[in-house]
C-alpha positions as semicolon CSV with decimal commas, in nm:
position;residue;x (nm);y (nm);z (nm)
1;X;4,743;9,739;9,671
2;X;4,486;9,450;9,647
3;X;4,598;9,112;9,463
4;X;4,439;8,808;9,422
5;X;4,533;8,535;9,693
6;X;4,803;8,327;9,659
7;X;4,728;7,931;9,685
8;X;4,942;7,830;9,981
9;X;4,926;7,498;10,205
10;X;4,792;7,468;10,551
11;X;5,125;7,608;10,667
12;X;5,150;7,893;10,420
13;X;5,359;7,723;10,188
14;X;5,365;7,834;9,841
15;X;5,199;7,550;9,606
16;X;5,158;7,788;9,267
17;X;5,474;7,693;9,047
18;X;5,480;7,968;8,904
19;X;5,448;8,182;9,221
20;X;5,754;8,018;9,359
21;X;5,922;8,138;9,030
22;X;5,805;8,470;9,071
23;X;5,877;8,488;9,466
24;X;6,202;8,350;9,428
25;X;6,228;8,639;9,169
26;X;6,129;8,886;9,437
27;X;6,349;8,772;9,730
28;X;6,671;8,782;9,484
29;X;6,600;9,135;9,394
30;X;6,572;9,242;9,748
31;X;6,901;9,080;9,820
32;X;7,014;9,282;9,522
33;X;6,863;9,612;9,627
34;X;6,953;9,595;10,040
35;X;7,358;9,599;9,874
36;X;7,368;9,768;9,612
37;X;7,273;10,124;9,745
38;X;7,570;10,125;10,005
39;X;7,811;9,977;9,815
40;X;7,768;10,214;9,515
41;X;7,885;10,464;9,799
42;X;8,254;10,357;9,764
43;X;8,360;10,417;9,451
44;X;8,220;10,816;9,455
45;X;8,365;10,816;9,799
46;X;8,675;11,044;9,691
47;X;8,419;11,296;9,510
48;X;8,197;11,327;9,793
49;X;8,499;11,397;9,999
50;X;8,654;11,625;9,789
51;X;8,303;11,831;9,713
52;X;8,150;11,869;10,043
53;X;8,495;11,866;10,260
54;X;8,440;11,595;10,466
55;X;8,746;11,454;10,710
56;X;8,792;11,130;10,748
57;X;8,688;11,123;11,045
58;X;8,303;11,216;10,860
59;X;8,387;10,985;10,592
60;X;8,442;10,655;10,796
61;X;8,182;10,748;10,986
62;X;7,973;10,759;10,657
63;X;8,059;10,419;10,557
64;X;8,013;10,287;10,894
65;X;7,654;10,392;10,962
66;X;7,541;10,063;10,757
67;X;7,768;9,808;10,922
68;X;7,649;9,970;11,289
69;X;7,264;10,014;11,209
70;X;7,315;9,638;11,068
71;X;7,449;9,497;11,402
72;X;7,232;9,708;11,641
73;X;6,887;9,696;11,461
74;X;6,907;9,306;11,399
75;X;6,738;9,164;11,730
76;X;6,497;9,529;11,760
77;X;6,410;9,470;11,379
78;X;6,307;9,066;11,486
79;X;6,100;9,178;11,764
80;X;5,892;9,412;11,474
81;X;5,851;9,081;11,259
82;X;5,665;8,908;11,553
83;X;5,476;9,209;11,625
84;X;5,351;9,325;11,244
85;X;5,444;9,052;11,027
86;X;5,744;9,000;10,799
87;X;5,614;9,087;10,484
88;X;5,555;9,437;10,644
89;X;5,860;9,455;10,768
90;X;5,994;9,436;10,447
91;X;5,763;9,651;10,275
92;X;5,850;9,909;10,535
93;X;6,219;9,804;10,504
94;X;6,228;9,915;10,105
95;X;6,014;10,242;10,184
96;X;6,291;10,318;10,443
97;X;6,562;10,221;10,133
98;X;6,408;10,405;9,883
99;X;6,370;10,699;10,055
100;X;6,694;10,742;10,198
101;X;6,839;10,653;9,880
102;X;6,672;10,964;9,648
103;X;6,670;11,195;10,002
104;X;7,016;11,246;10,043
105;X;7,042;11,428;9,737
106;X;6,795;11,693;9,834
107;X;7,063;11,871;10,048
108;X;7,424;11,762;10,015
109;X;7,620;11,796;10,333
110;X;7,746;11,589;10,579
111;X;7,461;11,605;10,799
112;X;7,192;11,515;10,565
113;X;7,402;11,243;10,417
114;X;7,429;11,058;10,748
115;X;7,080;11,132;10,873
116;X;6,946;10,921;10,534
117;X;7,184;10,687;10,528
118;X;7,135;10,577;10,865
119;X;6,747;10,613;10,708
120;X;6,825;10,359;10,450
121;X;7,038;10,145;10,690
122;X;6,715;10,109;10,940
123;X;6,537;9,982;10,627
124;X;6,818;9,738;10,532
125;X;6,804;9,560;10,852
126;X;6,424;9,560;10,884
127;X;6,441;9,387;10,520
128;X;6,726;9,132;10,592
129;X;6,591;9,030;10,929
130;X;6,277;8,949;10,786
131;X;6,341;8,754;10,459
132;X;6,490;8,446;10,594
133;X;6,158;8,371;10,810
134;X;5,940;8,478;10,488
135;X;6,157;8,199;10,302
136;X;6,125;7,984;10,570
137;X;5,722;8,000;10,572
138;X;5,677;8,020;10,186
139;X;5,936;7,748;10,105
140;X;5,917;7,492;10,403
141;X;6,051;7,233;10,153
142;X;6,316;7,412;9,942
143;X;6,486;7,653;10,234
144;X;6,794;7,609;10,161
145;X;6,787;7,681;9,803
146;X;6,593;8,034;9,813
147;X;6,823;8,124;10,096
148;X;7,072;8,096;9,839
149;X;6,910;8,294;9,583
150;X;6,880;8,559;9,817
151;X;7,230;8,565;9,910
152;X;7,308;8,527;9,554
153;X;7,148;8,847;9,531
154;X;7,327;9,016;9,813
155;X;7,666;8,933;9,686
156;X;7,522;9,011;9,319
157;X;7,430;9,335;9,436
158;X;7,742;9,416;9,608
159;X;7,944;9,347;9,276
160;X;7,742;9,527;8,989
161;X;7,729;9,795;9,237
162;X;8,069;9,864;9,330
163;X;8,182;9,790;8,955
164;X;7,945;9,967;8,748
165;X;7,841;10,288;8,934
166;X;8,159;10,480;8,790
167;X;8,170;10,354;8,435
168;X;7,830;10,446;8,428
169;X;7,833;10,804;8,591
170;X;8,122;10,884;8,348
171;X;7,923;10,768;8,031
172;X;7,605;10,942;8,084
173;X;7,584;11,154;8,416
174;X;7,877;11,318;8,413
175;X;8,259;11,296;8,570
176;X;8,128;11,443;8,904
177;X;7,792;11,366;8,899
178;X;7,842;11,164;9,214
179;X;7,460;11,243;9,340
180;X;7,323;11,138;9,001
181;X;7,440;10,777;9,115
182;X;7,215;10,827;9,406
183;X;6,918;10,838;9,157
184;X;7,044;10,557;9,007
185;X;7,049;10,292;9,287
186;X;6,765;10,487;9,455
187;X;6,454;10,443;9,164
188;X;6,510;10,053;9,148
189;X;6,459;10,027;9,520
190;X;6,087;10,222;9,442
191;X;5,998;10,023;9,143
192;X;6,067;9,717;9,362
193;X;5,853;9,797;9,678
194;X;5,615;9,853;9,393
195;X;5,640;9,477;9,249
196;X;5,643;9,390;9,620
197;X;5,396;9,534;9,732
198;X;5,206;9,382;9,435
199;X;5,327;9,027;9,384
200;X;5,426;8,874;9,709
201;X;5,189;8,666;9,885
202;X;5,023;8,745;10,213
203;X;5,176;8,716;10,534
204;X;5,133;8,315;10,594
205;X;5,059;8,229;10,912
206;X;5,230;8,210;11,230
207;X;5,294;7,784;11,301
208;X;5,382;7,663;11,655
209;X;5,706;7,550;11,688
210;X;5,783;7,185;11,852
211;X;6,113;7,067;11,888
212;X;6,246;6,839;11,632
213;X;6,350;6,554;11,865
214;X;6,170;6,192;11,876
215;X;5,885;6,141;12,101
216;X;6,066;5,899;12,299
217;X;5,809;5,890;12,552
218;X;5,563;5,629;12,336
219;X;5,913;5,397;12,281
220;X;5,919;5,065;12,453
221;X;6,169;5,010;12,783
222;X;6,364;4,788;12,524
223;X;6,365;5,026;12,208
224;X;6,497;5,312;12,428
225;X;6,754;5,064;12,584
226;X;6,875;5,032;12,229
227;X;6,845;5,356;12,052
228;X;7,131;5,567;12,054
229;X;6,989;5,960;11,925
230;X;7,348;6,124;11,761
231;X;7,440;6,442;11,964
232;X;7,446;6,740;11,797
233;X;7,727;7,014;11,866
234;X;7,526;7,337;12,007
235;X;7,635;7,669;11,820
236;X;7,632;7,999;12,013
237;X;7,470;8,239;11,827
238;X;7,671;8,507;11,995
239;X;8,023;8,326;11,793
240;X;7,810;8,344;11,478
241;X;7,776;8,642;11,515
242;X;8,125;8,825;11,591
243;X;8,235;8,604;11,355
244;X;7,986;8,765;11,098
245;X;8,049;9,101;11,235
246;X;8,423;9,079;11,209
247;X;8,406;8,978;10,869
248;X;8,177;9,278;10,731
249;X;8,398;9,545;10,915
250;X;8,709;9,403;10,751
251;X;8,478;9,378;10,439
252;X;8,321;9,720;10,409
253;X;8,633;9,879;10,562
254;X;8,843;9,794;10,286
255;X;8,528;9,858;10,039
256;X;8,506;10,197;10,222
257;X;8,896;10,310;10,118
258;X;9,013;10,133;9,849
259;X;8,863;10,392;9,580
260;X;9,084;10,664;9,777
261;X;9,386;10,455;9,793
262;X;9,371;10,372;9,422
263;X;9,296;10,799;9,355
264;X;9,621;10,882;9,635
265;X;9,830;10,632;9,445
266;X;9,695;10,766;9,074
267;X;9,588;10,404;8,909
Protein backbone atom coordinates (compact mmCIF):
# COMPACT_ATOMS: atom_id res chain seq x y z
CA UNK A 1 0.00 0.00 0.00
CA UNK A 2 1.34 3.55 -0.77
CA UNK A 3 0.76 6.42 1.98
CA UNK A 4 1.83 9.71 2.15
CA UNK A 5 5.16 10.24 4.21
CA UNK A 6 5.18 10.73 7.60
CA UNK A 7 7.06 14.05 8.93
CA UNK A 8 9.74 12.59 11.16
CA UNK A 9 13.07 14.30 12.59
CA UNK A 10 16.56 13.71 11.45
CA UNK A 11 16.49 10.57 13.58
CA UNK A 12 13.11 9.28 12.46
CA UNK A 13 11.29 10.59 15.22
CA UNK A 14 7.71 11.15 14.85
CA UNK A 15 6.96 15.12 14.94
CA UNK A 16 3.04 14.89 13.53
CA UNK A 17 0.85 15.06 16.84
CA UNK A 18 -1.51 13.50 15.57
CA UNK A 19 0.61 10.66 14.09
CA UNK A 20 1.95 9.91 17.49
CA UNK A 21 -1.79 9.57 18.48
CA UNK A 22 -2.49 7.37 15.79
CA UNK A 23 0.90 5.24 16.15
CA UNK A 24 0.50 4.94 19.67
CA UNK A 25 -2.99 3.66 18.56
CA UNK A 26 -1.33 1.08 16.36
CA UNK A 27 1.37 -0.29 18.71
CA UNK A 28 -1.47 -0.85 21.54
CA UNK A 29 -3.51 -2.89 19.19
CA UNK A 30 -0.65 -5.07 18.27
CA UNK A 31 0.03 -5.66 21.90
CA UNK A 32 -3.65 -6.51 21.98
CA UNK A 33 -3.69 -8.80 18.97
CA UNK A 34 -0.04 -10.82 19.67
CA UNK A 35 -2.28 -12.07 23.22
CA UNK A 36 -5.31 -12.33 22.57
CA UNK A 37 -5.31 -15.20 19.91
CA UNK A 38 -3.48 -17.69 22.36
CA UNK A 39 -5.07 -16.88 25.26
CA UNK A 40 -8.61 -17.26 23.83
CA UNK A 41 -7.20 -20.94 23.47
CA UNK A 42 -7.77 -21.71 27.21
CA UNK A 43 -11.02 -21.36 27.95
CA UNK A 44 -12.26 -23.81 24.75
CA UNK A 45 -9.40 -25.93 25.85
CA UNK A 46 -11.80 -28.72 27.44
CA UNK A 47 -13.95 -28.71 24.03
CA UNK A 48 -11.11 -29.09 21.84
CA UNK A 49 -10.04 -31.92 24.01
CA UNK A 50 -13.09 -33.54 24.30
CA UNK A 51 -13.95 -33.16 20.26
CA UNK A 52 -10.83 -34.12 18.62
CA UNK A 53 -9.46 -36.64 21.52
CA UNK A 54 -6.46 -35.14 22.32
CA UNK A 55 -4.25 -36.50 25.57
CA UNK A 56 -2.76 -34.36 27.58
CA UNK A 57 0.15 -35.06 26.59
CA UNK A 58 -1.19 -33.20 22.87
CA UNK A 59 -2.89 -30.68 24.86
CA UNK A 60 0.12 -29.24 26.91
CA UNK A 61 1.95 -29.53 24.12
CA UNK A 62 -0.70 -27.25 22.39
CA UNK A 63 -0.46 -24.60 24.88
CA UNK A 64 3.18 -24.77 25.00
CA UNK A 65 4.03 -24.18 21.35
CA UNK A 66 3.63 -20.23 22.10
CA UNK A 67 5.70 -20.01 25.28
CA UNK A 68 8.61 -22.25 23.29
CA UNK A 69 8.41 -20.45 19.77
CA UNK A 70 8.48 -17.17 22.16
CA UNK A 71 11.81 -18.11 23.89
CA UNK A 72 13.55 -19.73 20.85
CA UNK A 73 12.58 -17.26 18.00
CA UNK A 74 13.47 -14.07 20.15
CA UNK A 75 17.32 -13.55 19.27
CA UNK A 76 16.62 -15.38 15.35
CA UNK A 77 13.54 -12.91 15.04
CA UNK A 78 16.24 -9.74 16.14
CA UNK A 79 18.71 -10.80 13.67
CA UNK A 80 15.56 -10.42 10.82
CA UNK A 81 14.94 -6.76 12.21
CA UNK A 82 18.60 -5.78 11.35
CA UNK A 83 18.44 -7.52 8.18
CA UNK A 84 14.76 -6.24 6.67
CA UNK A 85 13.68 -3.65 8.94
CA UNK A 86 11.27 -3.71 11.89
CA UNK A 87 8.31 -2.44 10.46
CA UNK A 88 8.53 -5.56 8.13
CA UNK A 89 9.04 -7.65 10.63
CA UNK A 90 5.97 -6.78 12.01
CA UNK A 91 4.00 -6.65 9.01
CA UNK A 92 5.21 -10.14 8.36
CA UNK A 93 4.68 -10.94 12.09
CA UNK A 94 0.62 -10.17 11.77
CA UNK A 95 0.47 -12.03 8.25
CA UNK A 96 2.04 -15.01 10.16
CA UNK A 97 -0.89 -14.23 13.12
CA UNK A 98 -3.58 -13.89 10.96
CA UNK A 99 -3.08 -16.72 9.10
CA UNK A 100 -2.52 -19.17 11.62
CA UNK A 101 -5.33 -17.83 13.45
CA UNK A 102 -8.32 -18.49 10.54
CA UNK A 103 -5.99 -21.76 9.22
CA UNK A 104 -6.43 -23.95 11.94
CA UNK A 105 -9.95 -24.21 11.37
CA UNK A 106 -9.64 -25.51 7.87
CA UNK A 107 -8.86 -29.04 9.21
CA UNK A 108 -9.38 -29.76 12.89
CA UNK A 109 -6.97 -32.28 14.28
CA UNK A 110 -4.18 -32.29 16.30
CA UNK A 111 -1.73 -32.00 13.67
CA UNK A 112 -3.03 -29.06 11.90
CA UNK A 113 -3.71 -27.31 15.14
CA UNK A 114 -0.05 -27.39 16.16
CA UNK A 115 1.42 -26.85 12.72
CA UNK A 116 -0.61 -23.16 12.76
CA UNK A 117 -0.20 -22.43 15.99
CA UNK A 118 3.37 -22.76 15.98
CA UNK A 119 2.50 -20.56 12.51
CA UNK A 120 0.99 -17.88 14.56
CA UNK A 121 3.60 -18.22 17.38
CA UNK A 122 6.59 -17.47 14.66
CA UNK A 123 4.55 -14.34 13.89
CA UNK A 124 4.12 -13.37 17.59
CA UNK A 125 7.72 -13.26 18.22
CA UNK A 126 8.69 -11.60 14.93
CA UNK A 127 6.02 -8.81 16.09
CA UNK A 128 7.14 -8.48 19.79
CA UNK A 129 10.83 -8.47 19.01
CA UNK A 130 10.40 -5.76 16.76
CA UNK A 131 8.07 -3.17 18.42
CA UNK A 132 10.20 -2.05 21.20
CA UNK A 133 13.04 -0.82 18.62
CA UNK A 134 10.10 0.73 16.33
CA UNK A 135 9.08 2.66 19.68
CA UNK A 136 12.39 3.35 20.37
CA UNK A 137 13.07 5.12 16.81
CA UNK A 138 9.58 6.79 16.48
CA UNK A 139 9.41 8.03 20.11
CA UNK A 140 13.12 8.85 21.11
CA UNK A 141 11.61 11.28 23.67
CA UNK A 142 8.54 9.53 25.15
CA UNK A 143 9.97 5.64 25.29
CA UNK A 144 8.93 4.84 28.20
CA UNK A 145 5.42 5.81 27.93
CA UNK A 146 4.50 3.94 24.48
CA UNK A 147 6.32 0.98 25.90
CA UNK A 148 3.66 1.10 28.30
CA UNK A 149 0.87 1.40 26.01
CA UNK A 150 2.03 -1.50 24.32
CA UNK A 151 2.22 -3.59 27.28
CA UNK A 152 -1.00 -2.17 28.29
CA UNK A 153 -2.15 -3.80 25.32
CA UNK A 154 -0.55 -7.14 25.89
CA UNK A 155 -1.99 -7.55 29.30
CA UNK A 156 -5.35 -5.94 27.81
CA UNK A 157 -5.37 -8.52 25.35
CA UNK A 158 -4.68 -11.34 27.57
CA UNK A 159 -7.79 -10.36 29.79
CA UNK A 160 -10.72 -9.61 27.27
CA UNK A 161 -9.47 -12.67 25.71
CA UNK A 162 -9.49 -15.19 28.26
CA UNK A 163 -12.81 -13.57 29.77
CA UNK A 164 -14.95 -12.96 26.91
CA UNK A 165 -14.29 -15.75 24.34
CA UNK A 166 -16.90 -18.13 26.18
CA UNK A 167 -19.65 -15.72 27.06
CA UNK A 168 -19.47 -14.80 23.65
CA UNK A 169 -19.36 -18.28 21.81
CA UNK A 170 -22.38 -19.24 24.01
CA UNK A 171 -24.46 -16.08 23.01
CA UNK A 172 -24.08 -16.15 19.36
CA UNK A 173 -21.84 -19.09 17.98
CA UNK A 174 -23.01 -21.72 19.69
CA UNK A 175 -22.19 -24.01 23.04
CA UNK A 176 -19.48 -25.94 21.03
CA UNK A 177 -18.64 -23.74 18.52
CA UNK A 178 -15.10 -23.73 19.83
CA UNK A 179 -13.59 -23.07 16.09
CA UNK A 180 -16.01 -20.19 15.57
CA UNK A 181 -13.81 -18.41 18.34
CA UNK A 182 -10.96 -18.96 16.02
CA UNK A 183 -12.73 -16.61 13.50
CA UNK A 184 -13.24 -14.40 16.06
CA UNK A 185 -9.70 -13.53 17.32
CA UNK A 186 -8.42 -14.42 13.81
CA UNK A 187 -10.34 -11.38 11.47
CA UNK A 188 -9.09 -8.55 13.92
CA UNK A 189 -5.52 -9.68 13.45
CA UNK A 190 -6.31 -9.11 9.29
CA UNK A 191 -8.11 -5.89 9.64
CA UNK A 192 -5.08 -4.76 11.69
CA UNK A 193 -2.13 -5.70 9.30
CA UNK A 194 -4.51 -3.82 7.08
CA UNK A 195 -4.43 -0.42 9.25
CA UNK A 196 -0.73 -1.31 9.55
CA UNK A 197 0.18 -1.73 6.64
CA UNK A 198 -1.60 1.58 5.89
CA UNK A 199 -0.92 3.98 8.73
CA UNK A 200 2.43 3.34 10.22
CA UNK A 201 5.24 5.34 9.15
CA UNK A 202 8.21 4.13 7.17
CA UNK A 203 10.96 2.29 8.51
CA UNK A 204 13.11 5.35 10.13
CA UNK A 205 16.46 5.04 9.79
CA UNK A 206 19.11 3.04 11.23
CA UNK A 207 21.27 5.76 13.89
CA UNK A 208 24.78 4.80 15.11
CA UNK A 209 24.93 4.01 18.46
CA UNK A 210 27.68 5.79 20.89
CA UNK A 211 27.87 5.01 24.32
CA UNK A 212 26.19 7.22 26.71
CA UNK A 213 29.20 7.97 28.94
CA UNK A 214 31.00 11.58 29.20
CA UNK A 215 33.74 12.37 26.89
CA UNK A 216 36.14 12.57 29.60
CA UNK A 217 38.93 12.79 27.31
CA UNK A 218 38.40 16.88 26.58
CA UNK A 219 38.17 17.27 30.80
CA UNK A 220 40.99 19.10 32.44
CA UNK A 221 43.75 16.96 34.74
CA UNK A 222 41.89 18.85 37.64
CA UNK A 223 38.12 18.33 36.59
CA UNK A 224 38.79 14.56 36.21
CA UNK A 225 40.69 14.62 39.61
CA UNK A 226 37.38 15.79 40.96
CA UNK A 227 34.59 14.16 39.16
CA UNK A 228 33.29 11.17 40.56
CA UNK A 229 30.88 9.33 37.42
CA UNK A 230 28.12 7.05 39.77
CA UNK A 231 28.58 3.30 38.89
CA UNK A 232 25.92 1.66 37.51
CA UNK A 233 25.00 -2.08 38.54
CA UNK A 234 25.40 -4.24 35.13
CA UNK A 235 22.25 -6.55 34.48
CA UNK A 236 22.74 -9.91 32.72
CA UNK A 237 20.43 -10.22 30.19
CA UNK A 238 20.57 -13.95 30.52
CA UNK A 239 18.80 -13.36 34.56
CA UNK A 240 16.26 -11.17 32.75
CA UNK A 241 15.51 -13.49 30.95
CA UNK A 242 14.89 -16.87 33.01
CA UNK A 243 13.39 -14.67 35.18
CA UNK A 244 10.89 -13.68 32.32
CA UNK A 245 10.74 -17.15 31.12
CA UNK A 246 9.92 -18.63 34.48
CA UNK A 247 7.25 -16.35 34.97
CA UNK A 248 5.26 -17.02 31.56
CA UNK A 249 5.51 -20.91 32.04
CA UNK A 250 4.01 -20.58 35.52
CA UNK A 251 1.69 -17.99 33.77
CA UNK A 252 0.40 -19.78 30.71
CA UNK A 253 0.62 -23.12 32.55
CA UNK A 254 -1.93 -22.29 34.91
CA UNK A 255 -3.85 -20.27 31.96
CA UNK A 256 -3.45 -23.57 30.00
CA UNK A 257 -5.53 -25.85 32.85
CA UNK A 258 -7.49 -23.89 34.86
CA UNK A 259 -10.65 -24.07 32.38
CA UNK A 260 -10.30 -28.05 32.84
CA UNK A 261 -9.89 -27.91 36.49
CA UNK A 262 -12.91 -25.65 36.92
CA UNK A 263 -15.02 -28.32 34.17
CA UNK A 264 -13.38 -31.67 36.45
CA UNK A 265 -14.51 -29.92 39.59
CA UNK A 266 -18.15 -28.77 37.90
CA UNK A 267 -18.07 -24.76 38.86
Amino acid sequence: MVKNPTPTTAHGGITSTWRKIVVCILLTLVGFNLRSVILAVPPVLPLIQHDLKLSYTETGLLTAVPVLVLAVGAWPSGLLAERIGERMCVSIGLALLGSGALLRILWPSVYSLLLFTLLLSLGIALAQTAVPVLVRRWFPAHIGLVAALFSDGLIIGEAVAAGVTVPIMLQFLGRDAWAGTFILWGVPVIVLLVLWLWLAPPAPPTVSRRPLVPETSALPATAKDNTTIPQRARVNALHLGILLGAGSLIYFGMNAWIASYNQAVHV
